[in-house]
mmCIF file of C-alpha atoms in Angstrom:
data_model
loop_
_atom_site.group_PDB
_atom_site.id
_atom_site.type_symbol
_atom_site.label_atom_id
_atom_site.label_comp_id
_atom_site.label_asym_id
_atom_site.label_seq_id
_atom_site.Cartn_x
_atom_site.Cartn_y
_atom_site.Cartn_z
ATOM 1 C CA UNK A 1 0.000 0.000 0.000
ATOM 2 C CA UNK A 2 1.418 3.419 -0.948
ATOM 3 C CA UNK A 3 1.764 6.222 1.546
ATOM 4 C CA UNK A 4 -1.070 8.731 1.724
ATOM 5 C CA UNK A 5 -0.506 12.421 0.756
ATOM 6 C CA UNK A 6 -0.629 13.326 4.469
ATOM 7 C CA UNK A 7 2.172 10.842 5.177
ATOM 8 C CA UNK A 8 4.243 12.262 2.335
ATOM 9 C CA UNK A 9 3.708 15.790 3.646
ATOM 10 C CA UNK A 10 4.801 14.790 7.167
ATOM 11 C CA UNK A 11 7.848 12.987 5.758
ATOM 12 C CA UNK A 12 8.833 16.027 3.699
ATOM 13 C CA UNK A 13 8.260 18.323 6.697
ATOM 14 C CA UNK A 14 10.455 16.147 8.903
ATOM 15 C CA UNK A 15 13.290 16.231 6.371
ATOM 16 C CA UNK A 16 12.940 20.009 6.070
ATOM 17 C CA UNK A 17 13.199 20.470 9.846
ATOM 18 C CA UNK A 18 16.343 18.312 9.964
ATOM 19 C CA UNK A 19 17.902 20.288 7.116
ATOM 20 C CA UNK A 20 17.087 23.581 8.841
ATOM 21 C CA UNK A 21 18.481 22.335 12.152
ATOM 22 C CA UNK A 22 21.667 21.359 10.327
ATOM 23 C CA UNK A 23 21.982 24.848 8.827
ATOM 24 C CA UNK A 24 21.506 26.434 12.246
ATOM 25 C CA UNK A 25 24.103 24.139 13.844
ATOM 26 C CA UNK A 26 26.629 24.915 11.094
ATOM 27 C CA UNK A 27 26.032 28.641 11.619
ATOM 28 C CA UNK A 28 26.618 28.305 15.369
ATOM 29 C CA UNK A 29 29.766 26.250 14.759
ATOM 30 C CA UNK A 30 31.121 28.863 12.350
ATOM 31 C CA UNK A 31 30.525 31.653 14.889
ATOM 32 C CA UNK A 32 31.658 29.874 18.053
ATOM 33 C CA UNK A 33 32.511 32.963 20.107
ATOM 34 C CA UNK A 34 31.869 33.054 23.835
ATOM 35 C CA UNK A 35 28.772 35.269 23.628
ATOM 36 C CA UNK A 36 27.138 33.057 21.005
ATOM 37 C CA UNK A 37 24.736 34.258 18.313
ATOM 38 C CA UNK A 38 21.401 35.990 18.834
ATOM 39 C CA UNK A 39 18.220 34.617 17.287
ATOM 40 C CA UNK A 40 18.177 37.541 14.870
ATOM 41 C CA UNK A 41 21.768 36.874 13.804
ATOM 42 C CA UNK A 42 21.056 33.161 13.296
ATOM 43 C CA UNK A 43 17.901 33.913 11.295
ATOM 44 C CA UNK A 44 19.853 36.270 9.027
ATOM 45 C CA UNK A 45 22.713 33.779 8.608
ATOM 46 C CA UNK A 46 20.472 30.847 7.609
ATOM 47 C CA UNK A 47 17.782 32.932 5.854
ATOM 48 C CA UNK A 48 14.868 31.640 7.914
ATOM 49 C CA UNK A 49 12.088 33.425 9.835
ATOM 50 C CA UNK A 50 13.022 34.198 13.414
ATOM 51 C CA UNK A 51 9.981 32.264 14.687
ATOM 52 C CA UNK A 52 11.179 29.148 12.848
ATOM 53 C CA UNK A 53 14.683 29.557 14.252
ATOM 54 C CA UNK A 54 13.227 29.987 17.758
ATOM 55 C CA UNK A 55 11.298 26.692 17.551
ATOM 56 C CA UNK A 56 14.313 24.744 16.288
ATOM 57 C CA UNK A 57 16.658 26.347 18.833
ATOM 58 C CA UNK A 58 14.245 25.456 21.655
ATOM 59 C CA UNK A 59 14.274 21.811 20.553
ATOM 60 C CA UNK A 60 18.076 21.753 20.269
ATOM 61 C CA UNK A 61 18.459 23.370 23.719
ATOM 62 C CA UNK A 62 16.170 20.716 25.203
ATOM 63 C CA UNK A 63 18.611 18.069 23.920
ATOM 64 C CA UNK A 64 21.721 20.011 25.087
ATOM 65 C CA UNK A 65 22.910 20.226 21.484
ATOM 66 C CA UNK A 66 22.660 24.017 21.780
ATOM 67 C CA UNK A 67 23.018 26.025 24.988
ATOM 68 C CA UNK A 68 22.286 29.629 26.010
ATOM 69 C CA UNK A 69 25.258 32.008 25.924
ATOM 70 C CA UNK A 70 24.984 35.380 27.579
ATOM 71 C CA UNK A 71 21.660 37.203 27.959
ATOM 72 C CA UNK A 72 20.379 36.700 24.395
ATOM 73 C CA UNK A 73 22.824 34.409 22.590
ATOM 74 C CA UNK A 74 23.139 30.719 21.801
ATOM 75 C CA UNK A 75 26.121 28.482 21.023
ATOM 76 C CA UNK A 76 26.811 24.802 20.438
ATOM 77 C CA UNK A 77 26.214 22.776 23.608
ATOM 78 C CA UNK A 78 27.979 19.779 25.154
ATOM 79 C CA UNK A 79 25.798 16.997 23.735
ATOM 80 C CA UNK A 80 27.377 17.011 20.267
ATOM 81 C CA UNK A 81 30.873 16.771 21.739
ATOM 82 C CA UNK A 82 29.738 13.940 23.991
ATOM 83 C CA UNK A 83 28.331 12.047 21.005
ATOM 84 C CA UNK A 84 31.560 12.552 19.093
ATOM 85 C CA UNK A 85 33.543 11.356 22.096
ATOM 86 C CA UNK A 86 31.452 8.239 22.584
ATOM 87 C CA UNK A 87 31.831 7.336 18.898
ATOM 88 C CA UNK A 88 35.608 7.855 19.231
ATOM 89 C CA UNK A 89 35.680 10.418 16.453
ATOM 90 C CA UNK A 90 38.630 12.265 17.976
ATOM 91 C CA UNK A 91 40.647 14.098 15.360
ATOM 92 C CA UNK A 92 44.085 13.241 16.818
ATOM 93 C CA UNK A 93 44.134 9.651 15.476
ATOM 94 C CA UNK A 94 43.237 11.064 12.058
ATOM 95 C CA UNK A 95 46.106 13.553 12.174
ATOM 96 C CA UNK A 96 48.650 11.184 13.774
ATOM 97 C CA UNK A 97 49.796 9.441 10.546
ATOM 98 C CA UNK A 98 50.358 12.828 8.903
ATOM 99 C CA UNK A 99 52.425 14.003 11.875
ATOM 100 C CA UNK A 100 54.541 10.845 11.561
ATOM 101 C CA UNK A 101 54.968 11.203 7.793
ATOM 102 C CA UNK A 102 55.962 14.855 8.027
ATOM 103 C CA UNK A 103 58.495 14.120 10.779
ATOM 104 C CA UNK A 104 59.993 11.321 8.704
ATOM 105 C CA UNK A 105 60.125 13.496 5.582
ATOM 106 C CA UNK A 106 61.738 16.487 7.305
ATOM 107 C CA UNK A 107 63.760 14.440 9.799
ATOM 108 C CA UNK A 108 62.625 16.889 12.485
ATOM 109 C CA UNK A 109 60.329 16.817 15.498
ATOM 110 C CA UNK A 110 56.695 17.513 14.643
ATOM 111 C CA UNK A 111 54.058 18.246 17.289
ATOM 112 C CA UNK A 112 50.309 18.676 17.412
ATOM 113 C CA UNK A 113 48.841 21.157 19.897
ATOM 114 C CA UNK A 114 45.576 22.866 20.714
ATOM 115 C CA UNK A 115 44.094 25.424 23.089
ATOM 116 C CA UNK A 116 42.605 23.991 26.279
ATOM 117 C CA UNK A 117 41.370 26.309 29.011
ATOM 118 C CA UNK A 118 43.123 29.192 27.228
ATOM 119 C CA UNK A 119 46.490 27.388 27.449
ATOM 120 C CA UNK A 120 48.614 25.695 24.791
ATOM 121 C CA UNK A 121 48.747 21.917 25.237
ATOM 122 C CA UNK A 122 50.814 19.514 23.131
ATOM 123 C CA UNK A 123 48.605 16.501 22.400
ATOM 124 C CA UNK A 124 50.982 14.504 20.204
ATOM 125 C CA UNK A 125 54.649 14.549 19.196
ATOM 126 C CA UNK A 126 56.930 12.561 16.898
ATOM 127 C CA UNK A 127 60.638 13.005 17.568
ATOM 128 C CA UNK A 128 62.885 13.713 14.587
ATOM 129 C CA UNK A 129 65.567 11.201 13.647
ATOM 130 C CA UNK A 130 68.609 13.424 14.042
ATOM 131 C CA UNK A 131 71.689 13.193 16.252
ATOM 132 C CA UNK A 132 70.870 16.704 17.503
ATOM 133 C CA UNK A 133 67.103 16.605 17.900
ATOM 134 C CA UNK A 134 64.387 18.394 19.830
ATOM 135 C CA UNK A 135 62.406 16.467 22.462
ATOM 136 C CA UNK A 136 59.459 18.607 23.634
ATOM 137 C CA UNK A 137 58.483 18.677 27.298
ATOM 138 C CA UNK A 138 54.907 17.484 27.536
ATOM 139 C CA UNK A 139 52.797 19.280 30.080
ATOM 140 C CA UNK A 140 54.449 22.700 29.917
ATOM 141 C CA UNK A 141 52.141 25.597 29.014
ATOM 142 C CA UNK A 142 54.258 28.502 27.737
ATOM 143 C CA UNK A 143 52.598 31.891 27.169
ATOM 144 C CA UNK A 144 50.748 31.801 23.857
ATOM 145 C CA UNK A 145 52.342 34.941 22.484
ATOM 146 C CA UNK A 146 55.918 33.633 22.644
ATOM 147 C CA UNK A 147 55.102 30.470 20.685
ATOM 148 C CA UNK A 148 54.389 30.120 16.976
ATOM 149 C CA UNK A 149 51.676 27.570 17.783
ATOM 150 C CA UNK A 150 49.999 29.951 20.208
ATOM 151 C CA UNK A 151 49.960 32.730 17.641
ATOM 152 C CA UNK A 152 48.454 30.675 14.813
ATOM 153 C CA UNK A 153 45.723 29.392 17.135
ATOM 154 C CA UNK A 154 44.942 32.874 18.448
ATOM 155 C CA UNK A 155 44.827 34.130 14.866
ATOM 156 C CA UNK A 156 42.081 31.574 14.095
ATOM 157 C CA UNK A 157 39.814 32.823 16.914
ATOM 158 C CA UNK A 158 36.885 35.041 16.000
ATOM 159 C CA UNK A 159 36.974 38.653 17.187
ATOM 160 C CA UNK A 160 34.744 38.156 20.236
ATOM 161 C CA UNK A 161 36.697 35.136 21.514
ATOM 162 C CA UNK A 162 40.003 36.915 20.959
ATOM 163 C CA UNK A 163 38.765 39.965 22.856
ATOM 164 C CA UNK A 164 37.602 37.729 25.713
ATOM 165 C CA UNK A 165 40.984 35.948 25.802
ATOM 166 C CA UNK A 166 42.898 39.240 25.842
ATOM 167 C CA UNK A 167 40.698 40.625 28.620
ATOM 168 C CA UNK A 168 41.192 37.507 30.745
ATOM 169 C CA UNK A 169 44.863 36.746 30.083
ATOM 170 C CA UNK A 170 46.562 40.077 29.420
ATOM 171 C CA UNK A 171 47.032 43.107 31.597
ATOM 172 C CA UNK A 172 47.620 45.260 28.586
ATOM 173 C CA UNK A 173 47.703 48.910 27.599
ATOM 174 C CA UNK A 174 45.876 50.112 24.468
ATOM 175 C CA UNK A 175 49.244 50.126 22.679
ATOM 176 C CA UNK A 176 49.929 46.501 23.655
ATOM 177 C CA UNK A 177 46.479 45.514 22.392
ATOM 178 C CA UNK A 178 47.118 47.275 19.089
ATOM 179 C CA UNK A 179 50.493 45.535 18.751
ATOM 180 C CA UNK A 180 48.849 42.150 19.411
ATOM 181 C CA UNK A 181 46.148 42.704 16.788
ATOM 182 C CA UNK A 182 48.752 43.800 14.216
ATOM 183 C CA UNK A 183 50.960 40.776 14.880
ATOM 184 C CA UNK A 184 48.007 38.394 14.496
ATOM 185 C CA UNK A 185 47.013 40.114 11.248
ATOM 186 C CA UNK A 186 50.499 39.343 9.932
ATOM 187 C CA UNK A 187 50.081 35.680 10.918
ATOM 188 C CA UNK A 188 46.719 35.506 9.127
ATOM 189 C CA UNK A 189 48.184 36.972 5.947
ATOM 190 C CA UNK A 190 51.236 34.707 5.947
ATOM 191 C CA UNK A 191 49.326 31.601 6.979
ATOM 192 C CA UNK A 192 52.014 30.547 9.449
ATOM 193 C CA UNK A 193 54.090 31.806 12.387
ATOM 194 C CA UNK A 194 57.709 31.326 13.381
ATOM 195 C CA UNK A 195 59.468 31.948 16.682
ATOM 196 C CA UNK A 196 63.207 31.722 17.341
ATOM 197 C CA UNK A 197 64.797 31.030 20.742
ATOM 198 C CA UNK A 198 61.714 32.225 22.656
ATOM 199 C CA UNK A 199 60.822 29.196 24.776
ATOM 200 C CA UNK A 200 64.222 27.430 24.732
ATOM 201 C CA UNK A 201 67.434 29.139 23.568
ATOM 202 C CA UNK A 202 68.734 27.539 20.402
ATOM 203 C CA UNK A 203 65.362 26.046 19.429
ATOM 204 C CA UNK A 204 62.993 27.472 16.816
ATOM 205 C CA UNK A 205 59.478 26.523 15.793
ATOM 206 C CA UNK A 206 57.391 27.012 12.685
ATOM 207 C CA UNK A 207 53.655 26.392 12.918
ATOM 208 C CA UNK A 208 50.392 26.420 10.997
ATOM 209 C CA UNK A 209 46.810 26.039 12.259
ATOM 210 C CA UNK A 210 44.463 23.389 10.887
ATOM 211 C CA UNK A 211 40.705 23.793 11.131
ATOM 212 C CA UNK A 212 38.949 20.502 11.925
ATOM 213 C CA UNK A 213 35.504 19.340 12.999
ATOM 214 C CA UNK A 214 36.901 19.343 16.558
ATOM 215 C CA UNK A 215 38.282 22.880 16.427
ATOM 216 C CA UNK A 216 41.668 24.264 15.418
ATOM 217 C CA UNK A 217 44.913 22.366 15.975
ATOM 218 C CA UNK A 218 48.445 23.657 15.517
ATOM 219 C CA UNK A 219 51.007 21.541 13.697
ATOM 220 C CA UNK A 220 54.540 22.526 14.673
ATOM 221 C CA UNK A 221 57.987 21.770 13.315
ATOM 222 C CA UNK A 222 60.613 22.060 16.075
ATOM 223 C CA UNK A 223 64.294 22.228 15.154
ATOM 224 C CA UNK A 224 67.607 23.652 16.311
ATOM 225 C CA UNK A 225 67.698 27.277 15.190
ATOM 226 C CA UNK A 226 70.624 26.728 12.817
ATOM 227 C CA UNK A 227 68.690 24.033 10.894
ATOM 228 C CA UNK A 228 65.461 26.036 10.991
ATOM 229 C CA UNK A 229 67.194 29.008 9.386
ATOM 230 C CA UNK A 230 68.647 26.816 6.646
ATOM 231 C CA UNK A 231 65.426 24.876 5.942
ATOM 232 C CA UNK A 232 62.755 27.456 6.788
ATOM 233 C CA UNK A 233 61.287 27.703 3.267
ATOM 234 C CA UNK A 234 61.089 23.927 2.888
ATOM 235 C CA UNK A 235 59.434 23.511 6.289
ATOM 236 C CA UNK A 236 56.954 26.299 5.521
ATOM 237 C CA UNK A 237 55.920 24.899 2.137
ATOM 238 C CA UNK A 238 55.492 21.388 3.527
ATOM 239 C CA UNK A 239 53.279 22.643 6.354
ATOM 240 C CA UNK A 240 51.122 24.839 4.096
ATOM 241 C CA UNK A 241 50.664 22.024 1.587
ATOM 242 C CA UNK A 242 49.754 19.573 4.337
ATOM 243 C CA UNK A 243 47.218 21.968 5.835
ATOM 244 C CA UNK A 244 45.423 22.348 2.497
ATOM 245 C CA UNK A 245 45.059 18.580 2.091
ATOM 246 C CA UNK A 246 44.091 17.974 5.731
ATOM 247 C CA UNK A 247 41.407 20.640 5.858
ATOM 248 C CA UNK A 248 39.925 19.181 2.678
ATOM 249 C CA UNK A 249 40.042 15.723 4.264
ATOM 250 C CA UNK A 250 38.432 16.974 7.462
ATOM 251 C CA UNK A 251 35.743 18.880 5.585
ATOM 252 C CA UNK A 252 36.876 22.260 6.887
ATOM 253 C CA UNK A 253 37.593 24.885 4.216
ATOM 254 C CA UNK A 254 41.112 26.321 4.315
ATOM 255 C CA UNK A 255 41.091 29.911 5.453
ATOM 256 C CA UNK A 256 42.337 32.428 2.933
ATOM 257 C CA UNK A 257 45.599 34.186 3.772
#
């Protein structure tokens, strides 16, 4: 027996609601600042009536997929992350083989890091096969602004999140804030950051940020400064090329620089 017209209409309506919820969730993910997005901003972003957005948001909040943020905003909630965790869809195992291949190709130490609680944390490292090689200290949390990895991750934050970070972490004058914004603009335009002898004398790092479905990660090449200076262009090109392929793989468009 074929479905009745009413059944077809309900089926089509259900699919439409799912598609609209997906658009709203993608909008919230793309604007993941601390204050969230207002209903009006979401409605404009996804081109839907505000009343429709309100109904879908209410349903998503009830399931903890979306949560309130500030007095009028909304952002992605904890339920989606919990589902990803329980299905073991962590991005680190996906990136691990690429970290290993890059380390082998460059014969240098390559690390993966991300921001956690506003600090830089190394989550994976492959040690380069050199007589004089860099072995990173896991667990240390150097100030973000003296590390290349910290800078590329800060440069990927949206304006509201960056302002919130600066307000919380820096006791800065207006001039210091202006200097920070200018330095991060340079990182965005170049697509990478490099620091020499800042954390450990004699050690340099070159880093790029990779957007993934689990947020931004920094991939870092660590090397003695003398080798970094000699191989900087090679390291940079390898990192930029790898980022382009990884962001395509992870379904996250490469940012323009």
